[in-house]
XYZ file of C-alpha atoms in Angstrom:
574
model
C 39.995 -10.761 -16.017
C 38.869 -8.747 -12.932
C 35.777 -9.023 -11.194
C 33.952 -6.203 -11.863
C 34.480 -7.309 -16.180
C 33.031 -10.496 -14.840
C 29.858 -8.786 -13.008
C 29.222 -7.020 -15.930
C 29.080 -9.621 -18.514
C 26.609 -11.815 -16.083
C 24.982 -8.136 -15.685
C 24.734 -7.816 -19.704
C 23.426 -11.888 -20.282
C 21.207 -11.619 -17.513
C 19.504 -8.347 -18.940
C 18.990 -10.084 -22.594
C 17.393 -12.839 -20.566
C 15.148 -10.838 -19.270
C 14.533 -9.277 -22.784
C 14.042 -12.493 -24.148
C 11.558 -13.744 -21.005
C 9.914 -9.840 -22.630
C 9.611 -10.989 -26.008
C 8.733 -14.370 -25.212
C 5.704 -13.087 -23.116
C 4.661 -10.249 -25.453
C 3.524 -13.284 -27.849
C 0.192 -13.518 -26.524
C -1.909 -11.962 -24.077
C -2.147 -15.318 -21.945
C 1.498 -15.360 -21.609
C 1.176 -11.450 -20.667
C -0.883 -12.394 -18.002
C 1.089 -15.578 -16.699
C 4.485 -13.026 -16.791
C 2.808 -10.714 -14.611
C 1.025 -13.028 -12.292
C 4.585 -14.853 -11.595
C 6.490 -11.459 -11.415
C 4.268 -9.784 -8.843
C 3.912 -12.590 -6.587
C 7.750 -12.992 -6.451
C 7.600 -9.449 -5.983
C 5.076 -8.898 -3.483
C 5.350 -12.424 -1.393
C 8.635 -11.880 0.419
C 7.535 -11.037 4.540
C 3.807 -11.350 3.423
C 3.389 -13.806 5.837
C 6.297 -12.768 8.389
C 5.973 -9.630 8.852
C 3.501 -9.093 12.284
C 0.881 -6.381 12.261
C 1.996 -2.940 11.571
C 0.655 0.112 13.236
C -1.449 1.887 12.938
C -3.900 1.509 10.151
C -3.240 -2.080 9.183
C -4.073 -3.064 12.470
C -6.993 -0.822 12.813
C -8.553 -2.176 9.517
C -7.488 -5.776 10.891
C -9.043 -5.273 14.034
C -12.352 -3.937 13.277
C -12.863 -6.668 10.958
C -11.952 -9.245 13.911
C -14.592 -7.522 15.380
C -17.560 -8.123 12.975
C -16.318 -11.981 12.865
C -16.795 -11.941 16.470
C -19.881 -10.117 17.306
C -21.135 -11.347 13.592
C -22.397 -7.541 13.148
C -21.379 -6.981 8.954
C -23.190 -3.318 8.866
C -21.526 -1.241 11.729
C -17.929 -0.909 11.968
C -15.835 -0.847 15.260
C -12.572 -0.658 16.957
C -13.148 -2.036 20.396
C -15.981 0.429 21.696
C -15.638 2.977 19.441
C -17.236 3.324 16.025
C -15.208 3.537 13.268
C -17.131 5.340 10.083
C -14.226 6.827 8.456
C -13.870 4.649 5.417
C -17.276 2.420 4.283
C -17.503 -1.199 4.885
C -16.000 -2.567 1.532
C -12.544 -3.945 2.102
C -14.057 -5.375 5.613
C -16.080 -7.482 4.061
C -13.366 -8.678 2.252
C -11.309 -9.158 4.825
C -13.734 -11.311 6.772
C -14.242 -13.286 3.703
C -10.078 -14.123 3.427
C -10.520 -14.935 7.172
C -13.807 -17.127 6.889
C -11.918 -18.564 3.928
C -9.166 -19.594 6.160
C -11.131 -20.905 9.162
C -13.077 -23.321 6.671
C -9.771 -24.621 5.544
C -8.025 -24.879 9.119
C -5.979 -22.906 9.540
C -4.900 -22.157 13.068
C -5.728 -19.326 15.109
C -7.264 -17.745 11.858
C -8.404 -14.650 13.378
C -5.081 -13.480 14.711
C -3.120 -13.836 10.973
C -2.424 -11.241 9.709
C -1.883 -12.806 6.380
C -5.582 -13.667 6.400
C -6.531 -10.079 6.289
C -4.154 -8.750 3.541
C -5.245 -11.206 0.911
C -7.747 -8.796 -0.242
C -4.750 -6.564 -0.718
C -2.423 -9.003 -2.376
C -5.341 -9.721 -4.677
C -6.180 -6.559 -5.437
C -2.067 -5.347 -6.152
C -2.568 -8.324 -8.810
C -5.384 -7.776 -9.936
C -4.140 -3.934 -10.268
C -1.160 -4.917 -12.442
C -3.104 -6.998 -14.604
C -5.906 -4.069 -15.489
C -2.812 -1.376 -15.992
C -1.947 -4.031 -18.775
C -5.143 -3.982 -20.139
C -6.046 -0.347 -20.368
C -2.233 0.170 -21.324
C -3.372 -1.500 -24.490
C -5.795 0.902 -25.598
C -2.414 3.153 -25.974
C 0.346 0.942 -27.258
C 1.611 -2.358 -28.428
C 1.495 -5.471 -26.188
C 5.166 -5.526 -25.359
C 4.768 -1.870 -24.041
C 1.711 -2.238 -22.471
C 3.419 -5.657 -20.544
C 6.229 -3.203 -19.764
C 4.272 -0.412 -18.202
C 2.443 -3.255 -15.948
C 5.432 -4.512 -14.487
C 7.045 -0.977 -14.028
C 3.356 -0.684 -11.431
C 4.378 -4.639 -10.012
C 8.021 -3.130 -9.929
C 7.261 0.050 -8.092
C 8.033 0.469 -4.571
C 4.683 2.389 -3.426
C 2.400 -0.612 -4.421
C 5.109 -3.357 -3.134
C 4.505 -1.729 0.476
C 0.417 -1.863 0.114
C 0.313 -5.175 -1.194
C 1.631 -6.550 2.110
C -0.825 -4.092 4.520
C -4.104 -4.946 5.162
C -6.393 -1.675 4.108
C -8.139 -0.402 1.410
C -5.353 1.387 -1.044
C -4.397 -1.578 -3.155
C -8.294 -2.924 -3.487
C -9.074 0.821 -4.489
C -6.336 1.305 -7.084
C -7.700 -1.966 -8.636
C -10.965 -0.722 -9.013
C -9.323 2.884 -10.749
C -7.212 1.204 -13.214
C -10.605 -0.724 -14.131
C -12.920 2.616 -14.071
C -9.975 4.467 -16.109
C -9.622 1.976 -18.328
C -13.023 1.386 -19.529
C -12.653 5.409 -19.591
C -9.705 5.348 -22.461
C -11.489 2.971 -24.396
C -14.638 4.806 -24.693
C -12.960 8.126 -25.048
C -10.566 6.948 -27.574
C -13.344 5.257 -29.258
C -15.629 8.487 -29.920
C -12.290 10.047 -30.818
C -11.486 7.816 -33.344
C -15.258 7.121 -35.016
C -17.570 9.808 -33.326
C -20.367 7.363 -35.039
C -19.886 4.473 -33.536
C -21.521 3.149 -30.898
C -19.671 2.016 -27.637
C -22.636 -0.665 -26.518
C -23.005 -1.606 -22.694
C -19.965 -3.527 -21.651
C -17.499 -0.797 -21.351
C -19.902 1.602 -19.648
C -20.667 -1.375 -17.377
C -16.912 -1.927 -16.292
C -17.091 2.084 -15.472
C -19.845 1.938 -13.478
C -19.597 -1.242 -11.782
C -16.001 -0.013 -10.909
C -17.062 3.050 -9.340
C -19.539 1.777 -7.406
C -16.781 -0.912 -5.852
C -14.351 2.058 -5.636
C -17.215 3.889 -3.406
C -17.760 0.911 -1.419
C -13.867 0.779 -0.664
C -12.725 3.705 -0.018
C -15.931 6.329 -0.374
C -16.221 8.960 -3.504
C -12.493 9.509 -4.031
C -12.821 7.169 -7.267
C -15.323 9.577 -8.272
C -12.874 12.849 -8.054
C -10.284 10.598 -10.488
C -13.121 9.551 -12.951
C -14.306 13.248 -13.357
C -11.788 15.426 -12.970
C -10.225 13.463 -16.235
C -13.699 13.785 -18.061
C -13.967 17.326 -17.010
C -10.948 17.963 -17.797
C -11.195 16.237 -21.589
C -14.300 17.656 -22.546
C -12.361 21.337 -22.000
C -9.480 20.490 -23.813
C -11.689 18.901 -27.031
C -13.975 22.199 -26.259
C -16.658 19.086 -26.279
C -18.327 17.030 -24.090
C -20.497 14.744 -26.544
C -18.748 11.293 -26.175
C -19.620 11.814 -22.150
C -22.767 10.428 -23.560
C -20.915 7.270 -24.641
C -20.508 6.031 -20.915
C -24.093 5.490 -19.880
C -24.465 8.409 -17.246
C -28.255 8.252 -16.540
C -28.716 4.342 -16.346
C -24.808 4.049 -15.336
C -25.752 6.197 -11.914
C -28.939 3.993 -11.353
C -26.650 1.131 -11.381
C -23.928 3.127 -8.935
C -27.128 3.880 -6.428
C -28.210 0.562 -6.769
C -24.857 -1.421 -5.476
C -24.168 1.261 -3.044
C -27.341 2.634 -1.501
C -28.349 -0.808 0.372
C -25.335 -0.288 2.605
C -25.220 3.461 3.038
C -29.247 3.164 3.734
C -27.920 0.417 6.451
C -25.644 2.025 8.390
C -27.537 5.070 8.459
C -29.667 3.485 10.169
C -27.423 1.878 12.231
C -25.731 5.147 13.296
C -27.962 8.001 12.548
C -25.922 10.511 11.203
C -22.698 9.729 12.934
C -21.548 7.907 9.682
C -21.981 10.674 7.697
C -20.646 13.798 10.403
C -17.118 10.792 10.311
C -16.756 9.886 6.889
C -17.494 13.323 5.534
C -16.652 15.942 8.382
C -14.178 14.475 10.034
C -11.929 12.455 7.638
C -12.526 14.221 4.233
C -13.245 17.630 5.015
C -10.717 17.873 7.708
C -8.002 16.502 5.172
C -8.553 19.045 3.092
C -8.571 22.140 5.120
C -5.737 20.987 7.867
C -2.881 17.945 8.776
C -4.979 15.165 10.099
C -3.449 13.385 12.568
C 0.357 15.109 11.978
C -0.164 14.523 8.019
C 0.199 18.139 6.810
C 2.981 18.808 3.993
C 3.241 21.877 1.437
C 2.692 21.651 -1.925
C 5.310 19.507 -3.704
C 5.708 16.716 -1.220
C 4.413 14.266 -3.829
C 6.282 14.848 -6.710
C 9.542 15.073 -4.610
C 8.228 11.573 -2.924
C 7.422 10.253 -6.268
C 11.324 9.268 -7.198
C 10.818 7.033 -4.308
C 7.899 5.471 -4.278
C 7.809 4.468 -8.033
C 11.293 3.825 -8.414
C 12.452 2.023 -10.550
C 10.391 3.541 -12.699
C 10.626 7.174 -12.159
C 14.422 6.903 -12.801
C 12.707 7.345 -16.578
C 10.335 9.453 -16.007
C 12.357 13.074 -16.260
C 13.782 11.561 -19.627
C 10.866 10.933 -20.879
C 8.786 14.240 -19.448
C 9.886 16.677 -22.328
C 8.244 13.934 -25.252
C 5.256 13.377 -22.872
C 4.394 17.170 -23.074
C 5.610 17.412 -26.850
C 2.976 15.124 -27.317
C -0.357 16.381 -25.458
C -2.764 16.940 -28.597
C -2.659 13.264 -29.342
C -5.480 11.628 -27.938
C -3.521 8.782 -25.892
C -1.472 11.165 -24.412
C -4.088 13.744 -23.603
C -6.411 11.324 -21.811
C -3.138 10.453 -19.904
C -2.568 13.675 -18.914
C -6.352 14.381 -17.831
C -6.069 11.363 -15.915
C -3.081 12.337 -14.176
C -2.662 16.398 -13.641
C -5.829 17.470 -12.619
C -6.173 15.328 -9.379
C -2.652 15.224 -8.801
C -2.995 19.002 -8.271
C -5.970 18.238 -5.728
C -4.095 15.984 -3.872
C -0.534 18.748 -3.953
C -3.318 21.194 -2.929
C -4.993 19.486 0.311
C -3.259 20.378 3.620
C -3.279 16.011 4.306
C -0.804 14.094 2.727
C 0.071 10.550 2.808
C 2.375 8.626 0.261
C -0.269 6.019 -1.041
C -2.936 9.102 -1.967
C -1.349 9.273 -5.269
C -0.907 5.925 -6.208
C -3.902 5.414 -8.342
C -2.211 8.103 -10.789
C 0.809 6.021 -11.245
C -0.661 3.548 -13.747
C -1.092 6.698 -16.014
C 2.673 7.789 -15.614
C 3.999 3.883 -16.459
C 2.076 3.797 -19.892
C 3.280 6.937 -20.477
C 7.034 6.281 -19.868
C 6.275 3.449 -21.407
C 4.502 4.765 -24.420
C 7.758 7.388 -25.014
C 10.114 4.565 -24.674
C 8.638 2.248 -27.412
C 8.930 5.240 -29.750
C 12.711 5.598 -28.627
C 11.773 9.220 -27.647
C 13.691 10.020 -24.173
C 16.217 12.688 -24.511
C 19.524 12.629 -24.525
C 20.356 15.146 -22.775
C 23.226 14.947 -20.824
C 22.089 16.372 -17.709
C 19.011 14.203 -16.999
C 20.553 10.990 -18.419
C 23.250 11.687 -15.572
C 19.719 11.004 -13.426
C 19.768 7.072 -14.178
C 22.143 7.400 -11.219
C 18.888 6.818 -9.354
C 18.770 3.070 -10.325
C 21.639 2.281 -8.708
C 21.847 5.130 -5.411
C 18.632 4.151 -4.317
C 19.407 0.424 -3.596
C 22.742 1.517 -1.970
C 20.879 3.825 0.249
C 18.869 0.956 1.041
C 22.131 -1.496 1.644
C 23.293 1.283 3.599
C 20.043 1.692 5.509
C 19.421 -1.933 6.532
C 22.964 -2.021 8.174
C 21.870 0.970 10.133
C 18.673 -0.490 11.420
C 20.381 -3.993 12.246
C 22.808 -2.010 14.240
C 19.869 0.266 16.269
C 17.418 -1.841 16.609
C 19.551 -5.633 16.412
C 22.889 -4.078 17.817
C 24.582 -6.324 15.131
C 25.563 -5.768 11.467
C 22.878 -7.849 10.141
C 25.232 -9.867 7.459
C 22.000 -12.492 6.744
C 20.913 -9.245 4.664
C 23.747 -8.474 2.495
C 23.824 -10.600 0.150
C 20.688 -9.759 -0.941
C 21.262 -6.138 -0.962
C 24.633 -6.389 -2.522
C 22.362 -8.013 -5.754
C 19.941 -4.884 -5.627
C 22.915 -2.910 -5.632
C 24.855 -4.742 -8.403
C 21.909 -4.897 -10.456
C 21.033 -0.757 -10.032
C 25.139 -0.464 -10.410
C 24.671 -2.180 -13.998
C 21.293 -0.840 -14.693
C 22.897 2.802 -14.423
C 26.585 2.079 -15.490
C 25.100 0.137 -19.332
C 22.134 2.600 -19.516
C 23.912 3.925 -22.821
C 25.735 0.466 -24.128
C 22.080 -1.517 -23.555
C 19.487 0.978 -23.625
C 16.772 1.732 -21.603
C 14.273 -0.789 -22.016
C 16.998 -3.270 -20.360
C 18.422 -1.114 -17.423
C 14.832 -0.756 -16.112
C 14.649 -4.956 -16.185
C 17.697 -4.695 -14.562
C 16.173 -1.950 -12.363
C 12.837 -4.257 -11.990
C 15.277 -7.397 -10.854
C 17.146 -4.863 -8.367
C 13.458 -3.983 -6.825
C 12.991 -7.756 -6.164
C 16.169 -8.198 -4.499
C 14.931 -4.998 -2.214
C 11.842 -6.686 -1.387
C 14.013 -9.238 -0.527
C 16.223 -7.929 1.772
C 13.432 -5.323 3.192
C 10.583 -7.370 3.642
C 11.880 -11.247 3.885
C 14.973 -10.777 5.656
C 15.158 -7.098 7.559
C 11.768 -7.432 9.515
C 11.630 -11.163 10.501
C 14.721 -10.933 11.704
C 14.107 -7.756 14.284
C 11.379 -9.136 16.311
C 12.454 -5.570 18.274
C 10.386 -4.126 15.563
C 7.029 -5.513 16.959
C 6.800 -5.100 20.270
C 3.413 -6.747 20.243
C 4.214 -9.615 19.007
C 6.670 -10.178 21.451
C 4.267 -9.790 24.085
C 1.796 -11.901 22.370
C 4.001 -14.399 22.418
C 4.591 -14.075 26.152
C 0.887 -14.210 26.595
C 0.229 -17.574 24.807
C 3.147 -19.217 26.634
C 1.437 -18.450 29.987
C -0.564 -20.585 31.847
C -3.757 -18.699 30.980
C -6.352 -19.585 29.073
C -7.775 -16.301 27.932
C -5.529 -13.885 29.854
C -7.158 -10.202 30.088
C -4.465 -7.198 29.770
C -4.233 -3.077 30.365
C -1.569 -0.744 28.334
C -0.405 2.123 29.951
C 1.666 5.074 28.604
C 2.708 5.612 24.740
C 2.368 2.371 23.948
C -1.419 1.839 23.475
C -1.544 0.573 19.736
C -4.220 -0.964 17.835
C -1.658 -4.320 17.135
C -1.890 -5.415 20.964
C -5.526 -5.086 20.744
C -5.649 -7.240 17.508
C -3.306 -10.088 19.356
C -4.091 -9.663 22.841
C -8.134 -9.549 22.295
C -11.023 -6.881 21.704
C -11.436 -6.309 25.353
C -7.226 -4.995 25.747
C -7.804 -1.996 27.928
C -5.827 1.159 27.689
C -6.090 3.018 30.695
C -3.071 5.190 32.808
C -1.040 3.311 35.917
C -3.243 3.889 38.561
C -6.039 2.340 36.378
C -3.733 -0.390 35.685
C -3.021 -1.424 39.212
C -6.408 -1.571 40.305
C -7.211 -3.463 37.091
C -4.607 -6.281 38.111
C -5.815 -6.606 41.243
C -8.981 -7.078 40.199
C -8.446 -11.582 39.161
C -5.795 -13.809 38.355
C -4.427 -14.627 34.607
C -4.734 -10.383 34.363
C -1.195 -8.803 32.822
C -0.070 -5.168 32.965
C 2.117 -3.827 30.514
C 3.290 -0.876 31.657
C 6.403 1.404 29.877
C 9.260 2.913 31.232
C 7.677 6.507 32.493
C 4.598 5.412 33.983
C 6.603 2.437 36.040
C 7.011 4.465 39.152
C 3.430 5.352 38.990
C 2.437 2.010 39.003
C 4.707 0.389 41.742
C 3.819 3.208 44.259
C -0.036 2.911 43.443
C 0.223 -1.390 43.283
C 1.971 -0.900 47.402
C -1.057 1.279 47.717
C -3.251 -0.909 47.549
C -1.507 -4.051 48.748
C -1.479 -5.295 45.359
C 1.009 -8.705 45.082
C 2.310 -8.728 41.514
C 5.300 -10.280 39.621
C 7.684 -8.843 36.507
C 6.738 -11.474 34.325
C 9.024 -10.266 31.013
C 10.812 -6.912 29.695
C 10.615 -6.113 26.451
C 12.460 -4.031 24.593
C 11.191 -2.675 21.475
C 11.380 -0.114 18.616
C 8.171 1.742 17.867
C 7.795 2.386 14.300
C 4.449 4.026 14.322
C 6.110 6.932 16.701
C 9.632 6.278 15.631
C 11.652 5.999 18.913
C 12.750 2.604 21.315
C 10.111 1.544 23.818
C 10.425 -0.496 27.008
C 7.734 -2.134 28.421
C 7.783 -4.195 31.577
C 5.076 -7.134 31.504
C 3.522 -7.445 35.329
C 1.205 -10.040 36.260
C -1.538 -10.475 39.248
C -0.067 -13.335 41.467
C -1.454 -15.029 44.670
C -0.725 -14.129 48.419
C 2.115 -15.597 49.581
């Protein structure tokens, strides 16, 4: 019997497994809830606690949290001297908590882990799955609604802000809940205009919101509306709006937010508001902040990616989605998702994690068409399941590449988890017609796991090259320093060094670096390959006696090209 007969058989018993894990789970809603718990921590843990800070926002966010643990200032929000009012204060306060958290338990060194800070955003990727379960059952049976959930735990887009400390997985947690207390309401007036919705619902809503503000400012607000708005046009009526609360539901917004925003007002004057408003949101919207700018159609071409597996479904089951509109389930769907999908297509800034609040709406509706049996059959698109298996060979493929560039070996400690991605997305494609769909996306699901895997547990950890900062950290603590005090020169000046190296890091040029290193002992100069000559004729300058302490060689990924930085220290006349 040959191999590949063999693969395929383990291939087909593993998939009814996972059917039968499905049915098993879909018993009860506490089973729901342990399924999904279990699946998205073996899906989001691998290289949660390897990986080193990654520039540049995770660091950033890390950083100016370190800094309000140090200076024990919880209203104004820094990144070494300079204020940092672009997002409010929400997900720092969380962070510090995780850290605080970790301190009073003892663990080491508490405010350099990274790990610390991204709890809030493991939590909140949880916490997210579960609530896309919950409002998926306001559409469709538990089974589907414990499908759609893990095709959000599955999906690639949430597996990479799970591990990253900032705000994007605490703020999709707190849309799923706003949107989902949404549906029920709206589904509710649709169903029995009469009845009346009572407090908790409109409380979730608003409670939500106000979290969602306090996170990541009023882009919670554009989701929540825009799908009201865009409801109460396509029922030509806006009566069940009623139904949520607005009047006392916007006291309660005002009164969770307002103590902070009165605060740091304050605290800033208006510089808060010219940052946040002026200079992050309106400046999105009218150019490319900071080298972000893409036409019109860079998320939905991004979106095969980024929610794979699940998108390898999503063209089949497009046609039945639109078929389907006037029903209520789907049309709130559809408000939910269009309208501020088009915003975001339309705004000059793009970024791949904008969109991901949206995708909770596009898994219960795949899953909704699915647990009618409604994808086409067309030939052409079901040639498209192709995806589940090209995208993990891509990744195989990939991974080999970057162990050879960046590890200048083949990295064989990574293939045999890639090989299972790829077997499973070979088997999830190649039985799509003999099992069905519902069991090549578990297959698909398993095959994302075994990416996460290979990505995440195996790939980074074992390219220190990767993080040049940690590499230098490294070299710091084994020094004979205490509290050693360092300057950056050149294109390496990223937020990570300052987060492991200390708040008062200084980036300066390397003239400013000599003098600084001549300026006390236990002082280190890391200066990169094009400012070296710089430094060396201004350190003879000035008599300066110095020593290479290390070279490192690195691989930026913020910039995306090699760095080398050579690591000089301050040393006594000889």
């Amino acid at each position: 019997m040959s191999t590949a007969t063999n693969d395929a058989r383990q291939s087909l018993r593993a998939a009814r497994g996972l059917g039968a894990v499905l049915d098993y789970a879909g018993a009860s809603h506490r089973r729901a809830c342990g399924l999904l718990i279990v699946f998205s921590l073996i899906a989001f843990l691998p290289g949660f606690f390897q990986i080193p800070p990654v520039d540049r926002d995770e660091a950033r966010f890390a950083q100016a949290t370190k800094q309000m643990l140090e200076s024990g200032q919880y209203v104004d929000i820094r990144f070494q001297d300079e204020v940092r009012y672009k997002k409010p204060v929400g997900i720092y306060w969380l962070q510090a908590a995780a850290v605080k958290a970790g301190e009073a338990v003892g663990i080491p060194q508490a405010r350099t882990t990274i790990w610390l800070y991204r709890l809030p955003s493991l939590f909140g990727a949880i916490g997210a799955v579960l609530l896309t379960y919950w409002t998926a059952l306001a559409f469709v049976a538990r089974r589907t609604a414990l499908l759609a959930a893990l095709m959000m735990a599955s999906s690639v887009l949430l597996g990479v802000e799970a591990r990253l400390a900032k705000t994007d997985a605490v703020l999709l947690l707190t849309c799923v809940a706003a949107m989902g207390a949404l549906a029920r309401i709206y589904l509710m007036s649709r169903r029995t205009p009469d009845l009346a919705v009572g407090w908790k619902l409109p409380a979730i809503l608003w409670t939500a919101l106000a979290a969602g503000v306090l996170i990541k400012g009023p882009l919670i607000l554009m989701f929540v509306t825009l799908a009201a708005l865009a409801l109460s046009i396509a029922d030509r009526s806006g009566r069940w709006i009623w139904s949520l609360r607005p009047l006392a539901g916007l006291a309660w917004l005002i009164v969770l937010v307002l103590p902070w925003f009165v605060a740091i007002i304050a605290k800033s004057g208006g510089s808060f508001l010219a940052q946040s408003v002026g200079e992050d949101m309106l400046a999105k919207v009218i150019g490319g902040q900071e080298s972000h700018g893409a036409p019109p159609g860079y998320y939905f071409l991004l979106f095969w990616v980024t929610f794979w597996p699940g998108s390898v479904l999503a063209g089949l089951a497009a046609p039945r989605v639109w078929q389907a509109r006037h029903e209520p389930g789907a049309r709130f769907l559809l408000a939910w998702l269009l309208p501020s999908w088009a915003v975001f297509e339309a705004v000059i800034t793009k970024l791949p994690h904008y969109v991901l609040p949206l995708y909770p709406a596009i898994a219960i509706l795949i899953a909704g068409i699915l647990e009618g049996g409604g994808l086409v059959t067309k030939r052409w698109l079901v040639r498209g399941t192709a995806g589940w298996f090209v995208f993990p060979a891509a990744i195989a493929i990939g991974v080999v590449v970057i162990f050879i560039i960046v590890g200048r070996d083949l990295g064989f400690v990574a293939w045999p988890f890639a090989a299972a991605a790829a077997i499973f997305g070979l088997f999830a494609w190649w039985l799509y017609e003999v099992d069905g769909p519902e069991r090549s996306l578990l297959r698909g699901m398993v095959a994302s796991v075994f990416i996460a895997i290979t990505v995440y547990a195996v790939t980074f950890p074992s390219l220190p090259a990767l993080f040049p900062s940690a590499l230098i950290a490294d070299e710091m603590r084994t020094s004979d320093c205490g509290e050693p005090q360092v300057a950056a020169t050149g294109y390496y000046q990223e937020p990570s060094l300052v987060f492991l190296l200390g708040t008062g890091t200084r980036f300066t040029d390397a003239t400013g670096a000599a003098i600084f290193l001549g300026q006390g002992p236990c002082r280190f100069a890391l200066i990169d390959a094009r400012s070296a000559r710089s430094f060396v004729e201004r350190a003879n300058a000035i008599g300066l006696h110095y020593a290479l302490s290390q070279r490192v060689d690195g691989y930026n990924i913020s910039i995306g090209r090699p760095v080398v930085l050579n690591v000089f220290r301050s040393t006594e006349k000889p």
